[in-house]
Amino acid sequence: MTKNVIVLGEVRDGDLRNVSFEGIAAAKTIADGGVVTAVLLGEQVNHLAPLMIQYGADRAVIVEDSKLASYTPDGYSQAFLAVVEQEKPDVIIFGHTAIGKDLSPKIASRLGSGLISDVVAIEAVGETIVFTRPIYSGKAFEKKIISDGMIFVTIRPNNIVSFEKDTARTGDVSSISVEIKDLRTIVREVAKKAVKGVDLSEAKVIISGGRGVKSKEGFKTLQKLADVLGGAVGASRGACDADYCDYSLQIGQTGKVVTPDLYIACGISGAIQHLAGMSNSKIVVAINKDPEANIFNIADYGIVGDLFEVVPMLTEELQNL
Ligand code: FAD
């Protein structure tokens, strides 16, 4: 049976996050020929609608308002509820991002609907849509269905493959006017930490450092390899606690959950709390001087050695390719 699916296009610093395009690919699997509608909320987001369509959406609906310039739970939920009211979708997809994790349960509970979060795969089995999500910190997966009512889904970034951009695709773009009122939160100013380079949660390659990196200076060695591979630098909590790097780089149970194509763990022992954030990476390479380190139990490739010898060697080899 065809389904109408809407996907939130998540905007950050004026650009769409990749998870928005992955959401469209997920929506296409679910829609089974039904309409996939991209939803854009913000102050000036109109120009991003064609991009959502080029990545596979059939049409786009926009709510523009200066009160939506920054994310607030109240503002976004008022705007999004107006879209749901108009579109009456069967399924609603968000990224499993800070915004998606905040907004989706708020709206789903308001509408008395079911929510399946942190989905990594979607398949249509006959009429039923089966959602796969990790449980027990990624050690097992469960398959879930919702058999009744509107379905809310958040998808984990970097798991569902987006379509190639097709610049020839066109579709209808319409706006809804919503009166955003009674905001309990107003964002006056956004003070950003200067984080240069690739966004960790969407990076395809992550070079991650642990306590074995030993210093802030040591992290510069990892950054050089990340630059050569077009990747991002991540860290264990051990490294963050030791002040070798910022907590925004922390990966794990109490940090970010990442699923890059390639994760290179340098001087990380492989504590269970760290594995919770990265063990679903497609390929894991571990560099550790202790051959008994737990990280080797989940690594696809292991290098027993001193990271200060191995990482510069890798960097040099790869930049000469
Ligand atoms: P260590 O365990 O000290 O390992 C350092 C490794 O570096 C060793 O294996 C050593 O052999 C190797 N090494 C040393 N020198 C070199 C060298 N020159 N070359 C190569 N290898 C070298 N941790 C997280 O990472 N993320 C989390 O989100 C997280 N959440 C937590 C939540 C809770 C409630 C708790 C209790 C803990 C949490 N932790 C988390 C901490 C976790 O238990 C570990 O303490 C931490 O991951 C260890 O970091 P590490 O591997 O960098 O350090």
Short mmCIF file of C-alpha atoms and ligand atoms in Angstrom, two decimals:
data_model
loop_
_atom_site.label_atom_id
_atom_site.label_comp_id
_atom_site.label_asym_id
_atom_site.label_seq_id
_atom_site.Cartn_x
_atom_site.Cartn_y
_atom_site.Cartn_z
CA MET A 1 0.00 0.00 0.00
CA THR A 2 1.40 3.41 -0.87
CA LYS A 3 2.22 5.75 1.98
CA ASN A 4 2.74 9.48 2.17
CA VAL A 5 5.93 10.28 4.01
CA ILE A 6 7.34 13.58 5.19
CA VAL A 7 10.99 14.20 5.99
CA LEU A 8 12.40 17.08 8.01
CA GLY A 9 15.25 18.74 6.12
CA GLU A 10 17.63 19.73 8.89
CA VAL A 11 19.42 23.00 8.30
CA ARG A 12 22.69 23.89 9.98
CA ASP A 13 24.61 27.07 9.25
CA GLY A 14 22.50 27.65 6.15
CA ASP A 15 23.12 24.19 4.65
CA LEU A 16 21.19 20.95 4.70
CA ARG A 17 22.72 18.19 6.79
CA ASN A 18 23.38 14.91 4.94
CA VAL A 19 20.96 13.05 7.19
CA SER A 20 18.17 14.99 5.44
CA PHE A 21 19.04 13.29 2.14
CA GLU A 22 19.36 9.93 3.88
CA GLY A 23 15.86 10.55 5.26
CA ILE A 24 14.53 10.95 1.73
CA ALA A 25 16.05 7.60 0.67
CA ALA A 26 14.44 6.00 3.75
CA ALA A 27 11.14 7.65 2.88
CA LYS A 28 11.22 6.25 -0.65
CA THR A 29 11.53 2.68 0.72
CA ILE A 30 8.53 3.28 2.95
CA ALA A 31 6.39 5.25 0.48
CA ASP A 32 6.18 2.41 -2.06
CA GLY A 33 5.12 4.86 -4.76
CA GLY A 34 3.41 7.31 -2.38
CA VAL A 35 4.45 10.95 -2.13
CA VAL A 36 7.65 11.94 -0.31
CA THR A 37 7.46 15.52 0.96
CA ALA A 38 10.43 17.45 2.32
CA VAL A 39 9.65 19.88 5.15
CA LEU A 40 11.86 22.91 5.73
CA LEU A 41 11.50 25.16 8.75
CA GLY A 42 13.55 28.30 9.29
CA GLU A 43 13.97 31.96 8.55
CA GLN A 44 15.24 31.75 4.95
CA VAL A 45 15.11 28.17 3.75
CA ASN A 46 13.18 28.48 0.50
CA HIS A 47 16.35 28.15 -1.61
CA LEU A 48 17.09 24.72 -0.07
CA ALA A 49 13.85 23.11 -1.29
CA PRO A 50 15.15 22.30 -4.81
CA LEU A 51 18.09 20.43 -3.24
CA MET A 52 15.74 18.17 -1.25
CA ILE A 53 13.89 17.46 -4.50
CA GLN A 54 17.14 16.78 -6.37
CA TYR A 55 17.94 14.17 -3.73
CA GLY A 56 14.62 12.40 -4.33
CA ALA A 57 11.76 14.26 -2.59
CA ASP A 58 8.68 14.69 -4.79
CA ARG A 59 7.75 18.08 -3.37
CA ALA A 60 8.59 20.44 -0.52
CA VAL A 61 6.60 22.35 2.07
CA ILE A 62 8.16 25.34 3.78
CA VAL A 63 7.39 27.30 6.91
CA GLU A 64 9.44 30.49 7.07
CA ASP A 65 9.42 32.83 10.06
CA SER A 66 12.09 34.88 11.80
CA LYS A 67 11.08 33.08 15.02
CA LEU A 68 12.31 29.83 13.43
CA ALA A 69 15.80 31.21 12.73
CA SER A 70 17.17 29.05 15.57
CA TYR A 71 15.76 25.77 16.81
CA THR A 72 13.39 26.02 19.76
CA PRO A 73 11.17 23.11 20.79
CA ASP A 74 8.07 25.35 20.96
CA GLY A 75 8.61 27.17 17.68
CA TYR A 76 9.54 24.11 15.64
CA SER A 77 6.75 21.96 17.06
CA GLN A 78 4.12 24.62 16.28
CA ALA A 79 5.39 24.86 12.70
CA PHE A 80 5.78 21.11 12.25
CA LEU A 81 2.35 20.35 13.70
CA ALA A 82 0.80 22.74 11.17
CA VAL A 83 2.53 20.81 8.37
CA VAL A 84 1.33 17.46 9.77
CA GLU A 85 -2.19 18.86 10.07
CA GLN A 86 -2.17 19.87 6.41
CA GLU A 87 -0.33 16.88 4.95
CA LYS A 88 -1.76 14.08 7.10
CA PRO A 89 1.24 11.82 6.44
CA ASP A 90 1.45 8.11 7.25
CA VAL A 91 5.10 8.29 8.27
CA ILE A 92 7.34 11.12 9.50
CA ILE A 93 11.15 10.92 9.37
CA PHE A 94 13.71 12.92 11.33
CA GLY A 95 17.47 12.53 11.68
CA HIS A 96 18.57 10.99 14.98
CA THR A 97 20.27 14.30 15.74
CA ALA A 98 19.97 16.73 18.64
CA ILE A 99 16.98 18.37 16.92
CA GLY A 100 15.36 15.12 15.76
CA LYS A 101 15.75 13.51 19.18
CA ASP A 102 14.15 16.52 20.84
CA LEU A 103 11.36 17.29 18.39
CA SER A 104 10.11 13.84 17.34
CA PRO A 105 8.95 12.54 20.76
CA LYS A 106 7.38 15.92 21.53
CA ILE A 107 5.22 15.83 18.42
CA ALA A 108 4.58 12.08 18.47
CA SER A 109 3.31 12.22 22.04
CA ARG A 110 1.17 15.27 21.25
CA LEU A 111 -0.49 13.26 18.47
CA GLY A 112 -0.61 10.00 20.42
CA SER A 113 1.55 8.29 17.79
CA GLY A 114 4.29 5.67 17.96
CA LEU A 115 7.97 6.52 17.55
CA ILE A 116 10.85 4.25 16.60
CA SER A 117 14.17 5.95 17.26
CA ASP A 118 17.76 5.48 16.10
CA VAL A 119 16.82 3.38 13.08
CA VAL A 120 19.75 2.02 11.03
CA ALA A 121 17.86 0.03 8.37
CA ILE A 122 14.38 -0.07 6.87
CA GLU A 123 12.79 -2.80 4.76
CA ALA A 124 9.36 -3.39 3.34
CA VAL A 125 8.14 -6.92 4.07
CA GLY A 126 4.90 -7.21 2.12
CA GLU A 127 2.65 -4.49 3.50
CA THR A 128 4.68 -4.13 6.69
CA ILE A 129 7.58 -1.75 7.20
CA VAL A 130 10.25 -3.27 9.44
CA PHE A 131 12.65 -0.93 11.24
CA THR A 132 16.00 -2.15 12.61
CA ARG A 133 17.62 -0.38 15.54
CA PRO A 134 20.60 -1.15 17.80
CA ILE A 135 20.06 -2.08 21.44
CA TYR A 136 22.35 -2.81 24.41
CA SER A 137 24.85 -0.16 23.26
CA GLY A 138 25.05 -1.63 19.77
CA LYS A 139 25.71 -5.23 20.84
CA ALA A 140 22.42 -6.46 19.32
CA PHE A 141 19.75 -5.27 16.92
CA GLU A 142 15.99 -5.43 17.22
CA LYS A 143 13.40 -5.26 14.48
CA LYS A 144 10.27 -3.26 15.19
CA ILE A 145 7.00 -2.50 13.50
CA ILE A 146 4.20 -0.10 14.30
CA SER A 147 0.92 -1.57 13.15
CA ASP A 148 -1.41 1.31 13.86
CA GLY A 149 -1.56 5.05 13.27
CA MET A 150 0.99 7.61 12.19
CA ILE A 151 4.59 6.42 12.53
CA PHE A 152 7.45 8.66 13.69
CA VAL A 153 10.99 7.54 12.93
CA THR A 154 14.44 8.94 13.65
CA ILE A 155 17.29 7.60 11.50
CA ARG A 156 20.88 7.37 12.65
CA PRO A 157 23.16 9.48 10.39
CA ASN A 158 25.45 7.62 7.98
CA ASN A 159 23.49 4.36 7.83
CA ILE A 160 20.91 4.72 5.09
CA VAL A 161 22.49 5.51 1.76
CA SER A 162 21.15 8.66 0.11
CA PHE A 163 20.42 8.84 -3.63
CA GLU A 164 22.75 10.54 -6.06
CA LYS A 165 21.82 14.17 -6.63
CA ASP A 166 19.78 14.54 -9.83
CA THR A 167 19.82 18.18 -10.90
CA ALA A 168 17.13 17.51 -13.51
CA ARG A 169 14.51 16.62 -10.86
CA THR A 170 11.84 19.21 -10.20
CA GLY A 171 8.84 19.31 -7.89
CA ASP A 172 6.22 21.57 -6.37
CA VAL A 173 7.34 23.89 -3.54
CA SER A 174 4.64 25.47 -1.38
CA SER A 175 4.59 27.45 1.87
CA ILE A 176 2.39 27.36 4.92
CA SER A 177 1.87 30.43 7.02
CA VAL A 178 1.90 29.61 10.73
CA GLU A 179 1.54 32.06 13.60
CA ILE A 180 4.41 31.14 15.91
CA LYS A 181 3.38 32.36 19.35
CA ASP A 182 3.87 32.04 23.11
CA LEU A 183 7.48 30.91 22.80
CA ARG A 184 8.89 29.91 26.15
CA THR A 185 12.42 29.86 24.73
CA ILE A 186 14.00 32.62 22.69
CA VAL A 187 17.51 32.24 21.29
CA ARG A 188 19.24 35.61 21.64
CA GLU A 189 22.69 34.60 20.46
CA VAL A 190 24.51 31.46 19.42
CA ALA A 191 28.10 31.33 20.63
CA LYS A 192 29.86 28.60 18.69
CA LYS A 193 33.06 26.84 19.53
CA ALA A 194 35.47 27.17 16.65
CA VAL A 195 35.51 23.61 15.33
CA LYS A 196 37.21 23.42 12.00
CA GLY A 197 36.91 20.69 9.42
CA VAL A 198 34.46 17.85 8.95
CA ASP A 199 31.42 17.39 11.23
CA LEU A 200 32.17 14.38 13.45
CA SER A 201 28.66 12.90 13.41
CA GLU A 202 28.52 12.91 9.60
CA ALA A 203 32.18 12.11 8.86
CA LYS A 204 32.91 9.14 6.60
CA VAL A 205 36.38 8.78 8.10
CA ILE A 206 37.24 9.30 11.79
CA ILE A 207 40.71 9.23 13.30
CA SER A 208 40.13 8.83 16.99
CA GLY A 209 42.60 9.23 19.81
CA GLY A 210 42.73 7.92 23.35
CA ARG A 211 44.85 8.36 26.41
CA GLY A 212 47.69 6.77 24.44
CA VAL A 213 47.95 9.99 22.39
CA LYS A 214 49.37 11.53 25.56
CA SER A 215 48.97 15.27 24.83
CA LYS A 216 47.28 18.04 22.85
CA GLU A 217 50.34 18.02 20.64
CA GLY A 218 49.78 14.29 20.01
CA PHE A 219 46.31 15.07 18.66
CA LYS A 220 47.92 17.24 15.97
CA THR A 221 49.50 14.03 14.62
CA LEU A 222 45.99 12.56 14.26
CA GLN A 223 44.68 15.76 12.65
CA LYS A 224 47.30 15.46 9.89
CA LEU A 225 46.06 11.96 9.01
CA ALA A 226 42.45 13.15 9.18
CA ASP A 227 43.29 16.01 6.78
CA VAL A 228 44.86 13.62 4.29
CA LEU A 229 41.81 11.34 4.38
CA GLY A 230 39.23 14.17 4.45
CA GLY A 231 38.05 12.94 7.83
CA ALA A 232 37.37 14.23 11.33
CA VAL A 233 39.21 13.71 14.63
CA GLY A 234 37.37 12.01 17.49
CA ALA A 235 38.42 10.93 20.98
CA SER A 236 37.83 8.61 23.89
CA ARG A 237 36.63 10.01 27.17
CA GLY A 238 40.03 9.13 28.58
CA ALA A 239 41.61 11.65 26.21
CA CYS A 240 38.97 14.30 26.92
CA ASP A 241 39.28 13.85 30.70
CA ALA A 242 43.04 14.27 30.37
CA ASP A 243 42.39 17.57 28.54
CA TYR A 244 44.15 16.44 25.37
CA CYS A 245 41.11 17.60 23.38
CA ASP A 246 37.65 19.10 23.68
CA TYR A 247 34.68 17.12 25.03
CA SER A 248 32.82 17.83 21.78
CA LEU A 249 35.07 15.16 20.22
CA GLN A 250 34.09 12.44 22.71
CA ILE A 251 32.71 9.26 21.19
CA GLY A 252 30.90 6.66 23.23
CA GLN A 253 28.05 5.96 25.57
CA THR A 254 28.14 9.47 27.02
CA GLY A 255 29.50 11.09 23.87
CA LYS A 256 28.60 10.95 20.19
CA VAL A 257 27.49 7.81 18.38
CA VAL A 258 29.21 7.56 15.01
CA THR A 259 29.06 5.13 12.10
CA PRO A 260 31.73 6.20 9.61
CA ASP A 261 32.97 4.03 6.75
CA LEU A 262 36.40 3.98 8.41
CA TYR A 263 37.24 4.42 12.12
CA ILE A 264 40.91 4.43 13.08
CA ALA A 265 41.32 4.07 16.85
CA CYS A 266 44.74 5.24 18.01
CA GLY A 267 45.86 4.53 21.58
CA ILE A 268 42.33 3.58 22.69
CA SER A 269 41.94 0.51 24.89
CA GLY A 270 38.39 -0.32 23.76
CA ALA A 271 36.36 0.11 26.96
CA ILE A 272 32.74 -0.96 26.59
CA GLN A 273 31.57 2.65 26.96
CA HIS A 274 33.75 3.69 24.02
CA LEU A 275 32.64 0.77 21.85
CA ALA A 276 29.02 1.84 22.41
CA GLY A 277 29.71 4.89 20.26
CA MET A 278 31.67 3.41 17.38
CA SER A 279 31.38 -0.38 17.11
CA ASN A 280 28.91 -0.12 14.22
CA SER A 281 31.48 1.67 12.07
CA LYS A 282 31.86 -0.12 8.76
CA ILE A 283 35.62 -0.76 9.07
CA VAL A 284 37.56 -0.38 12.31
CA VAL A 285 41.34 -0.15 12.35
CA ALA A 286 43.04 -0.25 15.76
CA ILE A 287 46.55 0.99 16.47
CA ASN A 288 47.70 0.05 19.96
CA LYS A 289 51.00 -1.03 21.44
CA ASP A 290 49.28 -3.57 23.73
CA PRO A 291 48.42 -6.70 21.71
CA GLU A 292 45.88 -7.66 24.43
CA ALA A 293 43.92 -4.39 24.15
CA ASN A 294 40.17 -5.02 23.92
CA ILE A 295 39.85 -2.78 20.86
CA PHE A 296 41.46 -5.56 18.78
CA ASN A 297 38.46 -7.80 19.55
CA ILE A 298 36.19 -5.62 17.44
CA ALA A 299 38.74 -4.29 14.93
CA ASP A 300 38.71 -5.45 11.31
CA TYR A 301 42.41 -4.61 11.04
CA GLY A 302 44.86 -4.26 13.91
CA ILE A 303 48.32 -2.75 14.05
CA VAL A 304 50.31 -3.56 17.18
CA GLY A 305 52.74 -0.69 17.51
CA ASP A 306 53.52 2.78 18.75
CA LEU A 307 50.97 5.21 17.28
CA PHE A 308 53.65 7.91 17.08
CA GLU A 309 55.49 5.74 14.56
CA VAL A 310 52.49 4.20 12.78
CA VAL A 311 50.30 7.30 12.28
CA PRO A 312 52.99 9.51 10.64
CA MET A 313 53.97 6.55 8.44
CA LEU A 314 50.35 6.07 7.33
CA THR A 315 49.96 9.80 6.74
CA GLU A 316 53.03 9.92 4.54
CA GLU A 317 52.05 6.83 2.56
CA LEU A 318 48.49 8.02 2.00
CA GLN A 319 49.40 11.54 0.97
CA ASN A 320 51.70 10.15 -1.67
CA LEU A 321 48.93 8.06 -3.26
P1 FAD B 1 42.99 3.83 28.35
O1 FAD B 1 42.00 2.81 28.79
O2 FAD B 1 43.96 4.32 29.37
O3 FAD B 1 43.77 3.23 27.11
C1 FAD B 1 44.87 3.84 26.51
C2 FAD B 1 45.41 2.86 25.48
O4 FAD B 1 46.45 3.47 24.77
C3 FAD B 1 45.97 1.57 26.07
O5 FAD B 1 45.32 0.46 25.45
C4 FAD B 1 47.44 1.61 25.71
O6 FAD B 1 47.97 0.31 25.40
C5 FAD B 1 47.43 2.49 24.49
N1 FAD B 1 48.68 3.21 24.24
C6 FAD B 1 49.41 3.93 25.12
N2 FAD B 1 50.46 4.50 24.49
C7 FAD B 1 50.40 4.12 23.19
C8 FAD B 1 51.20 4.38 22.05
N3 FAD B 1 52.27 5.19 22.11
N4 FAD B 1 50.85 3.81 20.88
C9 FAD B 1 49.77 2.99 20.79
N5 FAD B 1 48.97 2.72 21.85
C10 FAD B 1 49.28 3.29 23.04
N6 FAD B 1 34.75 6.35 27.48
C11 FAD B 1 34.60 6.76 26.20
O7 FAD B 1 35.55 6.68 25.40
N7 FAD B 1 33.43 7.29 25.78
C12 FAD B 1 32.35 7.40 26.58
O8 FAD B 1 31.31 7.91 26.14
C13 FAD B 1 32.47 6.96 27.94
N8 FAD B 1 31.42 7.02 28.77
C14 FAD B 1 31.55 6.52 30.05
C15 FAD B 1 30.44 6.49 30.91
C16 FAD B 1 30.56 5.96 32.15
C17 FAD B 1 29.34 5.93 33.05
C18 FAD B 1 31.80 5.46 32.59
C19 FAD B 1 31.94 4.86 33.98
C20 FAD B 1 32.89 5.48 31.78
C21 FAD B 1 32.80 6.01 30.49
N9 FAD B 1 33.90 6.06 29.64
C22 FAD B 1 33.71 6.45 28.34
C23 FAD B 1 35.26 5.76 30.10
C24 FAD B 1 35.75 4.37 29.74
O9 FAD B 1 35.35 3.44 30.72
C25 FAD B 1 37.29 4.34 29.64
O10 FAD B 1 37.83 4.78 30.85
C26 FAD B 1 37.86 5.19 28.53
O11 FAD B 1 37.20 4.90 27.30
C27 FAD B 1 39.34 4.89 28.39
O12 FAD B 1 39.91 5.75 27.43
P2 FAD B 1 41.20 5.29 26.62
O13 FAD B 1 40.93 4.02 25.90
O14 FAD B 1 41.63 6.47 25.85
O15 FAD B 1 42.28 5.12 27.77
#
